[in-house]
């Protein structure tokens, strides 16, 4: 997986990027309180903060924007999207939403009652928060290998079926309004789930009468991993694999900002007509009329085209190779990553890289800030700033097991030389790793502190 595949596209529109001088970068860091979320995007050279909504649309998608029908109800754009959703996913009852978390909010509002539990391999943080916001209890039951950064298991996103059964028995199926699976598992490193595991999950939920919903943000990348790694799927098309995957489910929510390669948009679908009626009512209250959700007609058209482009196998081969290539170059630079590389991002083990910086001084932040200082690159700390919290009983800080920095790769946006530059920057930082220092908070809100906290270097 390590050679770099030629991009299966050529460049028609360019957006200039600029590397500020060392002095300017230092000043930008200081002004941002050493929080990379507070930087101006134009002060960043390579932005790997997220792969969400940051991809490049194709000429066909830009052309589709011009076909957008902005009618309030029943627009042509809606019917084009509906055709794609039925063709790819096999769902007739669906609504567009403005993005993934809007779909999660509506699903949770309609189905979750206070005290109920929603199991998954691992919920993404917005899904987790939307279930909690309705008084529910999100529960993560990924296999143990999924939590071990060095395990080479081919499907580290799999659910632990024994844990799932035990959890349902203990909780009682009547207290589980629906069960989920996230494909690929973003919170666990962008790791895929096998078809065999999805089938076992669906059978388990269904044996207890629990509806099964998929968080489909990166379903196409997951389907391509199945084609590459799971016996019996090499000769199937990714679209066929997707058809099989969604035939197992009773519904799905999707952030279209990932595998539908649009800048904004989401989907929510179900097979249950009663649930669909409730979804439509909630949508009208919060997002818009059911044929446009929170989107413009042109956004629906861009999504309808992007859904197919996200399934294109030349694109997917390039996409997964590109991620693996970055992973390999980072390993060569002497840093450990979450293995094996997932679909959309490389997760660097900053805890292993900076063992002299304790959890409470944020090794992930130290590396993320240094990446910007050295090379104008923006990644994202996924460690103690995001997850450490005081124990409600003892008041003592509970730190997460892993201190990671995620480098998420926007789709069709950066070339091989950009990724080489990222790896070379890390190699330079590696040489002086022992001299890096940690950070302390100068301001931290109580919740979701990574977005707005301020820091000072130690
Ligand atoms: N589910 C998964 C698996 C996600 O990764 C995301 C977003 C969402 C749901 C929510 O979708 O942003 O459209 O509301 N992930 C982005 C990320 C933000 O950077 O990983 P959204």
Short mmCIF file of C-alpha atoms and ligand atoms in Angstrom, two decimals:
data_model
loop_
_atom_site.label_atom_id
_atom_site.label_comp_id
_atom_site.label_asym_id
_atom_site.label_seq_id
_atom_site.Cartn_x
_atom_site.Cartn_y
_atom_site.Cartn_z
CA UNK A 1 0.00 0.00 0.00
CA UNK A 2 3.00 2.29 0.21
CA UNK A 3 3.69 3.56 -3.31
CA UNK A 4 1.90 6.76 -4.19
CA UNK A 5 -0.75 6.26 -6.87
CA UNK A 6 -1.09 8.95 -9.53
CA UNK A 7 -4.16 11.05 -8.71
CA UNK A 8 -7.08 9.91 -10.91
CA UNK A 9 -7.91 13.54 -11.74
CA UNK A 10 -6.18 16.65 -13.00
CA UNK A 11 -6.43 20.12 -11.55
CA UNK A 12 -8.73 22.69 -13.15
CA UNK A 13 -9.14 25.26 -10.37
CA UNK A 14 -6.48 26.22 -7.87
CA UNK A 15 -6.65 27.91 -4.49
CA UNK A 16 -3.33 29.50 -3.46
CA UNK A 17 -1.82 28.55 -0.12
CA UNK A 18 1.08 30.34 1.51
CA UNK A 19 3.65 29.44 4.13
CA UNK A 20 4.08 32.32 6.56
CA UNK A 21 7.58 33.11 7.79
CA UNK A 22 8.80 31.60 11.04
CA UNK A 23 8.29 34.94 12.84
CA UNK A 24 4.76 35.32 11.47
CA UNK A 25 3.85 31.76 12.50
CA UNK A 26 5.16 32.36 16.01
CA UNK A 27 3.09 35.56 16.25
CA UNK A 28 -0.01 33.77 14.92
CA UNK A 29 0.40 31.03 17.55
CA UNK A 30 0.73 33.56 20.33
CA UNK A 31 -2.32 35.52 19.15
CA UNK A 32 -4.31 32.26 19.02
CA UNK A 33 -3.42 31.35 22.60
CA UNK A 34 -1.67 28.26 21.17
CA UNK A 35 -5.06 26.84 20.19
CA UNK A 36 -4.99 25.78 16.52
CA UNK A 37 -8.77 26.19 16.24
CA UNK A 38 -8.23 29.92 16.81
CA UNK A 39 -5.83 30.39 13.88
CA UNK A 40 -6.96 32.14 10.73
CA UNK A 41 -7.23 29.46 8.05
CA UNK A 42 -5.28 31.65 5.63
CA UNK A 43 -2.32 31.52 8.00
CA UNK A 44 -2.15 27.74 7.53
CA UNK A 45 -0.10 26.08 4.76
CA UNK A 46 -1.45 22.51 4.91
CA UNK A 47 -4.73 22.11 6.81
CA UNK A 48 -5.31 18.58 8.09
CA UNK A 49 -7.73 19.57 10.86
CA UNK A 50 -10.54 17.55 9.30
CA UNK A 51 -11.63 15.69 6.16
CA UNK A 52 -15.17 16.96 6.71
CA UNK A 53 -16.55 19.32 4.07
CA UNK A 54 -12.99 20.23 3.07
CA UNK A 55 -12.71 18.08 -0.07
CA UNK A 56 -12.61 19.35 -3.65
CA UNK A 57 -15.78 19.02 -5.70
CA UNK A 58 -15.49 17.73 -9.27
CA UNK A 59 -16.41 19.59 -12.46
CA UNK A 60 -19.57 17.43 -12.62
CA UNK A 61 -20.54 18.56 -9.12
CA UNK A 62 -19.94 22.22 -9.96
CA UNK A 63 -22.04 21.72 -13.09
CA UNK A 64 -24.76 20.06 -10.98
CA UNK A 65 -24.87 23.17 -8.77
CA UNK A 66 -26.12 25.11 -11.77
CA UNK A 67 -28.95 22.61 -12.22
CA UNK A 68 -30.10 23.18 -8.65
CA UNK A 69 -33.84 23.71 -8.39
CA UNK A 70 -34.59 26.08 -5.50
CA UNK A 71 -38.32 25.35 -5.28
CA UNK A 72 -39.44 25.19 -1.67
CA UNK A 73 -41.26 21.87 -2.13
CA UNK A 74 -40.76 19.00 -4.57
CA UNK A 75 -37.70 20.39 -6.35
CA UNK A 76 -36.12 18.40 -9.19
CA UNK A 77 -32.91 18.38 -7.13
CA UNK A 78 -34.68 16.41 -4.41
CA UNK A 79 -35.85 13.76 -6.86
CA UNK A 80 -32.36 13.39 -8.30
CA UNK A 81 -31.00 12.87 -4.79
CA UNK A 82 -33.83 10.44 -3.94
CA UNK A 83 -32.95 8.36 -6.99
CA UNK A 84 -29.29 8.12 -5.91
CA UNK A 85 -30.23 7.26 -2.30
CA UNK A 86 -32.57 4.48 -3.41
CA UNK A 87 -30.11 3.16 -5.99
CA UNK A 88 -27.08 3.08 -3.65
CA UNK A 89 -28.59 2.44 -0.22
CA UNK A 90 -31.94 0.85 -1.08
CA UNK A 91 -33.95 3.27 1.09
CA UNK A 92 -37.13 5.06 0.00
CA UNK A 93 -37.87 6.88 3.28
CA UNK A 94 -35.16 9.48 3.68
CA UNK A 95 -34.66 13.18 4.33
CA UNK A 96 -31.75 15.50 3.57
CA UNK A 97 -30.30 17.38 6.56
CA UNK A 98 -27.76 20.17 6.72
CA UNK A 99 -25.07 17.84 8.06
CA UNK A 100 -24.50 14.61 9.97
CA UNK A 101 -25.18 15.88 13.46
CA UNK A 102 -28.55 17.28 12.39
CA UNK A 103 -29.54 13.76 11.31
CA UNK A 104 -28.28 12.42 14.67
CA UNK A 105 -30.27 15.07 16.53
CA UNK A 106 -33.49 14.18 14.73
CA UNK A 107 -32.98 10.43 15.13
CA UNK A 108 -32.29 10.88 18.86
CA UNK A 109 -35.24 13.25 19.32
CA UNK A 110 -37.58 10.75 17.68
CA UNK A 111 -36.31 7.50 19.25
CA UNK A 112 -34.36 8.08 22.50
CA UNK A 113 -36.14 8.34 25.86
CA UNK A 114 -34.30 9.35 29.09
CA UNK A 115 -32.39 6.46 30.63
CA UNK A 116 -32.27 4.39 27.43
CA UNK A 117 -29.01 3.04 25.99
CA UNK A 118 -27.67 3.08 22.43
CA UNK A 119 -24.81 0.63 21.81
CA UNK A 120 -22.34 1.00 18.94
CA UNK A 121 -18.81 -0.08 18.07
CA UNK A 122 -17.83 3.52 18.93
CA UNK A 123 -20.01 6.59 18.67
CA UNK A 124 -18.47 9.69 17.10
CA UNK A 125 -18.53 12.57 19.60
CA UNK A 126 -21.51 14.41 18.03
CA UNK A 127 -23.55 11.17 18.01
CA UNK A 128 -22.57 10.56 21.63
CA UNK A 129 -23.57 14.13 22.56
CA UNK A 130 -26.90 14.00 20.67
CA UNK A 131 -27.91 10.77 22.45
CA UNK A 132 -26.90 12.28 25.81
CA UNK A 133 -28.80 15.49 25.01
CA UNK A 134 -32.01 13.36 24.99
CA UNK A 135 -31.11 11.72 28.32
CA UNK A 136 -29.77 8.58 26.62
CA UNK A 137 -26.65 6.57 27.31
CA UNK A 138 -24.30 5.94 24.40
CA UNK A 139 -22.21 2.78 24.89
CA UNK A 140 -19.07 1.69 22.98
CA UNK A 141 -18.45 -2.05 22.50
CA UNK A 142 -15.63 -2.23 19.91
CA UNK A 143 -13.36 -5.32 19.94
CA UNK A 144 -10.32 -5.09 22.26
CA UNK A 145 -7.96 -4.94 19.25
CA UNK A 146 -9.72 -1.70 18.27
CA UNK A 147 -8.30 -0.04 21.39
CA UNK A 148 -4.73 -1.32 20.89
CA UNK A 149 -2.82 1.14 18.64
CA UNK A 150 -0.29 -1.50 17.51
CA UNK A 151 -2.75 -4.31 16.69
CA UNK A 152 -2.75 -5.10 12.95
CA UNK A 153 -6.27 -6.60 12.96
CA UNK A 154 -7.75 -5.92 9.47
CA UNK A 155 -11.14 -4.82 10.87
CA UNK A 156 -10.38 -2.96 14.07
CA UNK A 157 -13.75 -1.21 13.90
CA UNK A 158 -15.63 -4.49 14.55
CA UNK A 159 -18.15 -4.82 17.35
CA UNK A 160 -17.43 -7.34 20.10
CA UNK A 161 -20.50 -9.54 19.58
CA UNK A 162 -20.16 -11.30 22.96
CA UNK A 163 -20.00 -7.93 24.74
CA UNK A 164 -23.01 -6.74 22.71
CA UNK A 165 -25.13 -9.76 23.68
CA UNK A 166 -24.15 -9.44 27.34
CA UNK A 167 -24.93 -5.72 27.22
CA UNK A 168 -28.40 -6.27 25.72
CA UNK A 169 -29.18 -9.01 28.27
CA UNK A 170 -28.08 -6.78 31.15
CA UNK A 171 -29.81 -3.62 29.91
CA UNK A 172 -32.96 -5.25 28.55
CA UNK A 173 -33.90 -4.82 24.87
CA UNK A 174 -36.87 -2.63 25.88
CA UNK A 175 -34.32 -0.05 27.09
CA UNK A 176 -32.49 0.04 23.75
CA UNK A 177 -34.46 2.10 21.19
CA UNK A 178 -31.95 1.32 18.43
CA UNK A 179 -28.41 0.03 18.01
CA UNK A 180 -25.69 1.53 15.83
CA UNK A 181 -22.42 0.88 14.00
CA UNK A 182 -20.03 3.59 12.79
CA UNK A 183 -18.36 2.79 9.45
CA UNK A 184 -15.47 3.45 9.38
CA UNK A 185 -14.81 3.92 13.09
CA UNK A 186 -13.53 7.49 13.21
CA UNK A 187 -13.12 7.69 17.00
CA UNK A 188 -11.01 4.51 16.82
CA UNK A 189 -8.64 5.60 14.03
CA UNK A 190 -10.79 5.44 10.88
CA UNK A 191 -10.78 1.62 11.12
CA UNK A 192 -13.16 -0.48 9.01
CA UNK A 193 -15.84 -2.98 10.01
CA UNK A 194 -16.13 -6.32 8.16
CA UNK A 195 -19.31 -7.45 6.42
CA UNK A 196 -19.33 -10.60 8.56
CA UNK A 197 -19.30 -8.45 11.68
CA UNK A 198 -22.03 -6.14 10.36
CA UNK A 199 -24.15 -9.20 9.62
CA UNK A 200 -23.59 -10.60 13.12
CA UNK A 201 -24.43 -7.20 14.65
CA UNK A 202 -27.64 -6.96 12.59
CA UNK A 203 -28.64 -10.52 13.55
CA UNK A 204 -27.99 -9.81 17.22
CA UNK A 205 -30.00 -6.58 17.27
CA UNK A 206 -32.82 -8.18 15.28
CA UNK A 207 -32.95 -11.27 17.52
CA UNK A 208 -33.91 -8.86 20.32
CA UNK A 209 -36.23 -6.75 18.16
CA UNK A 210 -33.85 -3.76 18.19
CA UNK A 211 -33.67 -1.63 15.00
CA UNK A 212 -30.17 -1.28 13.51
CA UNK A 213 -28.91 2.12 12.27
CA UNK A 214 -25.58 2.76 10.53
CA UNK A 215 -23.53 5.95 10.94
CA UNK A 216 -22.52 5.99 7.28
CA UNK A 217 -20.15 9.02 7.13
CA UNK A 218 -17.28 7.00 5.58
CA UNK A 219 -19.23 3.96 4.32
CA UNK A 220 -17.58 3.96 0.86
CA UNK A 221 -14.06 3.83 2.33
CA UNK A 222 -15.29 1.01 4.57
CA UNK A 223 -16.73 -0.88 1.60
CA UNK A 224 -13.42 -0.57 -0.27
CA UNK A 225 -11.56 -2.01 2.75
CA UNK A 226 -14.02 -4.94 2.63
CA UNK A 227 -13.22 -5.45 -1.05
CA UNK A 228 -9.47 -5.43 -0.30
CA UNK A 229 -9.43 -7.43 2.92
CA UNK A 230 -12.47 -9.66 3.36
CA UNK A 231 -12.56 -13.08 1.65
CA UNK A 232 -15.25 -13.32 -1.03
CA UNK A 233 -15.47 -9.61 -1.86
CA UNK A 234 -12.52 -9.01 -4.23
CA UNK A 235 -14.64 -9.51 -7.35
CA UNK A 236 -17.63 -7.47 -6.14
CA UNK A 237 -18.02 -3.79 -6.99
CA UNK A 238 -17.94 -1.32 -4.12
CA UNK A 239 -21.50 -0.34 -5.01
CA UNK A 240 -22.61 -3.97 -4.69
CA UNK A 241 -20.84 -4.22 -1.35
CA UNK A 242 -22.58 -1.04 -0.21
CA UNK A 243 -25.92 -2.50 -1.32
CA UNK A 244 -25.27 -5.58 0.80
CA UNK A 245 -24.14 -3.48 3.79
CA UNK A 246 -27.27 -1.32 3.84
CA UNK A 247 -29.60 -4.27 3.22
CA UNK A 248 -28.66 -5.32 6.78
CA UNK A 249 -29.80 -2.02 8.31
CA UNK A 250 -33.14 -0.52 9.32
CA UNK A 251 -31.85 2.99 8.82
CA UNK A 252 -28.80 5.20 8.63
CA UNK A 253 -27.60 8.70 9.29
CA UNK A 254 -24.80 10.19 7.25
CA UNK A 255 -22.59 13.23 7.17
CA UNK A 256 -22.38 13.78 3.41
CA UNK A 257 -19.35 16.01 4.03
CA UNK A 258 -17.19 12.90 3.96
CA UNK A 259 -17.91 10.15 1.41
CA UNK A 260 -20.41 12.16 -0.63
CA UNK A 261 -17.60 14.72 -1.13
CA UNK A 262 -19.70 17.84 -0.60
CA UNK A 263 -18.96 20.90 1.50
CA UNK A 264 -22.26 20.67 3.37
CA UNK A 265 -25.07 18.12 3.71
CA UNK A 266 -26.36 15.02 5.44
CA UNK A 267 -28.89 12.21 5.16
CA UNK A 268 -31.26 10.36 7.47
CA UNK A 269 -33.11 7.25 6.28
CA UNK A 270 -35.32 4.58 7.77
CA UNK A 271 -37.43 1.60 6.69
CA UNK A 272 -40.09 2.26 9.36
CA UNK A 273 -42.93 4.41 8.00
CA UNK A 274 -44.08 5.55 11.47
CA UNK A 275 -40.54 6.60 12.39
CA UNK A 276 -40.27 8.35 9.02
CA UNK A 277 -43.39 10.41 9.77
CA UNK A 278 -41.93 11.46 13.12
CA UNK A 279 -38.60 12.29 11.41
CA UNK A 280 -40.36 14.50 8.86
CA UNK A 281 -42.20 16.40 11.60
CA UNK A 282 -39.01 16.96 13.57
CA UNK A 283 -37.19 17.98 10.37
CA UNK A 284 -39.84 20.58 9.53
CA UNK A 285 -39.43 22.00 13.04
CA UNK A 286 -35.62 22.21 12.97
CA UNK A 287 -34.24 21.96 9.43
CA UNK A 288 -36.81 22.62 6.73
CA UNK A 289 -39.41 21.02 4.49
CA UNK A 290 -38.74 17.29 3.86
CA UNK A 291 -37.67 17.76 0.24
CA UNK A 292 -34.78 20.08 1.09
CA UNK A 293 -33.83 19.59 4.77
CA UNK A 294 -31.47 22.37 5.76
CA UNK A 295 -29.99 22.66 2.27
CA UNK A 296 -30.28 24.62 -0.94
CA UNK A 297 -31.51 22.71 -3.99
CA UNK A 298 -28.05 23.00 -5.55
CA UNK A 299 -26.52 21.27 -2.50
CA UNK A 300 -28.83 18.29 -3.07
CA UNK A 301 -27.64 18.06 -6.69
CA UNK A 302 -23.97 18.23 -5.69
CA UNK A 303 -24.65 15.44 -3.17
CA UNK A 304 -26.45 13.25 -5.72
CA UNK A 305 -23.38 13.43 -7.99
CA UNK A 306 -20.87 13.17 -5.12
CA UNK A 307 -22.45 9.99 -3.78
CA UNK A 308 -21.45 8.21 -7.00
CA UNK A 309 -18.00 9.80 -7.14
CA UNK A 310 -17.36 8.62 -3.58
CA UNK A 311 -17.97 5.03 -4.79
CA UNK A 312 -15.63 5.30 -7.79
CA UNK A 313 -13.02 2.58 -7.36
CA UNK A 314 -10.13 4.45 -9.00
CA UNK A 315 -10.82 7.28 -6.57
CA UNK A 316 -11.09 4.93 -3.56
CA UNK A 317 -7.87 3.09 -4.48
CA UNK A 318 -6.07 6.43 -4.66
CA UNK A 319 -7.71 7.65 -1.45
CA UNK A 320 -6.74 4.69 0.72
CA UNK A 321 -3.25 4.46 -0.80
CA UNK A 322 -2.69 8.16 -0.15
CA UNK A 323 -3.51 7.70 3.54
CA UNK A 324 -1.34 4.58 3.81
CA UNK A 325 1.50 6.44 2.05
CA UNK A 326 1.40 9.26 4.59
CA UNK A 327 1.38 6.66 7.37
CA UNK A 328 4.44 4.95 5.96
CA UNK A 329 6.38 8.19 5.53
CA UNK A 330 5.56 9.16 9.14
CA UNK A 331 6.77 5.77 10.38
CA UNK A 332 10.00 6.31 8.39
CA UNK A 333 10.35 9.66 10.17
CA UNK A 334 10.51 7.67 13.41
CA UNK A 335 7.04 8.26 14.86
CA UNK A 336 4.49 5.64 15.86
CA UNK A 337 0.99 5.79 14.43
CA UNK A 338 -2.26 3.97 15.11
CA UNK A 339 -1.87 0.83 13.01
CA UNK A 340 -2.82 -0.04 10.38
CA UNK A 341 -3.60 3.31 8.66
CA UNK A 342 -7.34 3.88 8.43
CA UNK A 343 -9.28 5.44 5.57
CA UNK A 344 -9.30 9.17 6.12
CA UNK A 345 -6.55 10.08 8.57
CA UNK A 346 -3.31 9.15 10.26
CA UNK A 347 -3.31 9.24 14.05
CA UNK A 348 0.17 9.89 15.50
CA UNK A 349 0.92 8.47 18.94
CA UNK A 350 2.14 11.67 20.59
CA UNK A 351 2.29 10.01 24.01
CA UNK A 352 4.88 7.53 22.71
CA UNK A 353 6.73 10.29 20.81
CA UNK A 354 7.03 12.66 23.79
CA UNK A 355 7.28 10.35 26.82
CA UNK A 356 8.85 13.13 28.90
CA UNK A 357 5.62 15.21 28.72
CA UNK A 358 2.98 13.94 31.19
CA UNK A 359 -0.75 13.72 30.30
CA UNK A 360 -1.50 16.87 32.28
CA UNK A 361 0.92 18.88 30.13
CA UNK A 362 -0.69 17.70 26.88
CA UNK A 363 1.84 15.87 24.67
CA UNK A 364 -0.65 15.87 21.76
CA UNK A 365 -0.96 19.63 21.97
CA UNK A 366 2.84 19.99 22.15
CA UNK A 367 3.20 18.05 18.89
CA UNK A 368 0.26 19.76 17.16
CA UNK A 369 1.60 23.23 18.01
CA UNK A 370 5.10 22.22 16.89
CA UNK A 371 3.74 21.03 13.52
CA UNK A 372 2.37 24.49 12.94
CA UNK A 373 5.45 26.24 14.28
CA UNK A 374 7.82 24.15 12.14
CA UNK A 375 5.79 23.82 8.96
CA UNK A 376 2.51 25.75 9.02
CA UNK A 377 0.62 22.44 9.25
CA UNK A 378 -2.61 22.10 11.24
CA UNK A 379 -3.59 18.78 12.82
CA UNK A 380 -5.88 18.09 15.75
CA UNK A 381 -5.07 16.95 19.28
CA UNK A 382 -7.16 13.94 20.27
CA UNK A 383 -6.02 13.33 23.82
CA UNK A 384 -6.20 14.87 27.24
CA UNK A 385 -7.40 18.30 26.13
CA UNK A 386 -10.37 16.69 24.42
CA UNK A 387 -11.09 13.87 26.86
CA UNK A 388 -9.50 14.32 30.33
CA UNK A 389 -12.17 15.04 32.96
CA UNK A 390 -12.37 15.08 36.76
CA UNK A 391 -13.79 11.93 38.36
CA UNK A 392 -17.26 12.95 39.64
CA UNK A 393 -16.62 11.15 42.97
CA UNK A 394 -12.96 11.77 43.81
CA UNK A 395 -12.38 14.95 41.77
CA UNK A 396 -9.13 13.43 40.52
CA UNK A 397 -8.32 13.87 36.80
CA UNK A 398 -9.05 10.85 34.63
CA UNK A 399 -6.79 10.83 31.55
CA UNK A 400 -7.48 8.99 28.27
CA UNK A 401 -5.27 6.03 27.41
CA UNK A 402 -3.98 7.56 24.20
CA UNK A 403 -2.51 10.98 23.42
CA UNK A 404 -2.99 11.30 19.66
CA UNK A 405 -2.64 13.92 16.94
CA UNK A 406 -4.96 13.30 13.99
CA UNK A 407 -3.88 14.33 10.50
CA UNK A 408 -7.11 14.08 8.48
CA UNK A 409 -6.76 14.19 4.71
CA UNK A 410 -9.31 16.28 2.79
CA UNK A 411 -10.55 14.45 -0.32
CA UNK A 412 -8.91 15.22 -3.71
CA UNK A 413 -7.24 18.31 -2.23
CA UNK A 414 -3.55 17.74 -1.49
CA UNK A 415 -0.92 16.05 -3.67
CA UNK A 416 2.00 13.74 -2.93
CA UNK A 417 4.42 16.63 -2.47
CA UNK A 418 2.15 18.13 0.21
CA UNK A 419 2.15 14.84 2.11
CA UNK A 420 5.93 14.47 1.67
CA UNK A 421 6.28 17.92 3.15
CA UNK A 422 4.18 16.89 6.17
CA UNK A 423 6.38 13.81 6.75
CA UNK A 424 9.60 15.85 6.31
CA UNK A 425 8.36 18.41 8.83
CA UNK A 426 7.70 15.59 11.32
CA UNK A 427 11.20 14.20 10.66
CA UNK A 428 12.69 17.58 11.59
CA UNK A 429 10.62 17.74 14.77
CA UNK A 430 11.67 14.17 15.58
CA UNK A 431 15.33 15.25 15.78
CA UNK A 432 14.62 17.63 18.63
CA UNK A 433 11.72 15.78 20.27
CA UNK A 434 13.44 15.75 23.67
CA UNK A 435 13.51 19.56 23.73
CA UNK A 436 9.73 19.95 23.25
CA UNK A 437 7.82 21.21 26.27
CA UNK A 438 4.20 20.86 27.33
CA UNK A 439 1.42 23.42 27.75
CA UNK A 440 -0.85 24.64 30.52
CA UNK A 441 -4.33 26.13 30.32
CA UNK A 442 -4.71 29.87 30.80
CA UNK A 443 -8.45 29.51 30.09
CA UNK A 444 -10.62 26.40 29.78
CA UNK A 445 -14.42 26.14 29.49
CA UNK A 446 -16.14 23.27 31.33
CA UNK A 447 -17.28 21.37 28.23
CA UNK A 448 -15.77 20.75 24.78
CA UNK A 449 -12.75 22.70 25.92
CA UNK A 450 -10.54 21.93 22.90
CA UNK A 451 -12.50 24.39 20.74
CA UNK A 452 -11.99 27.57 22.78
CA UNK A 453 -9.33 26.95 25.46
CA UNK A 454 -6.21 29.15 25.63
CA UNK A 455 -2.74 27.91 26.54
CA UNK A 456 0.72 29.03 27.56
CA UNK A 457 3.93 27.09 26.90
CA UNK A 458 5.67 25.60 29.94
N1 LIG B 1 -20.29 10.66 12.35
C1 LIG B 1 -18.96 10.53 12.12
C2 LIG B 1 -18.35 9.17 12.08
C3 LIG B 1 -18.18 11.68 11.92
O1 LIG B 1 -16.87 11.55 11.71
C4 LIG B 1 -18.80 12.96 11.95
C5 LIG B 1 -18.01 14.18 11.75
C6 LIG B 1 -20.18 13.02 12.19
C7 LIG B 1 -20.88 11.85 12.38
C8 LIG B 1 -20.90 14.34 12.27
O2 LIG B 1 -21.07 14.88 11.02
O3 LIG B 1 -19.80 17.03 11.06
O4 LIG B 1 -21.51 16.54 9.30
O5 LIG B 1 -22.21 17.02 11.62
N2 LIG B 1 -16.75 14.22 11.79
C9 LIG B 1 -15.88 15.36 11.52
C10 LIG B 1 -14.46 15.00 11.83
C11 LIG B 1 -16.32 16.62 12.16
O6 LIG B 1 -13.60 15.91 11.78
O7 LIG B 1 -14.14 13.83 12.08
P1 LIG B 1 -21.15 16.47 10.74
#
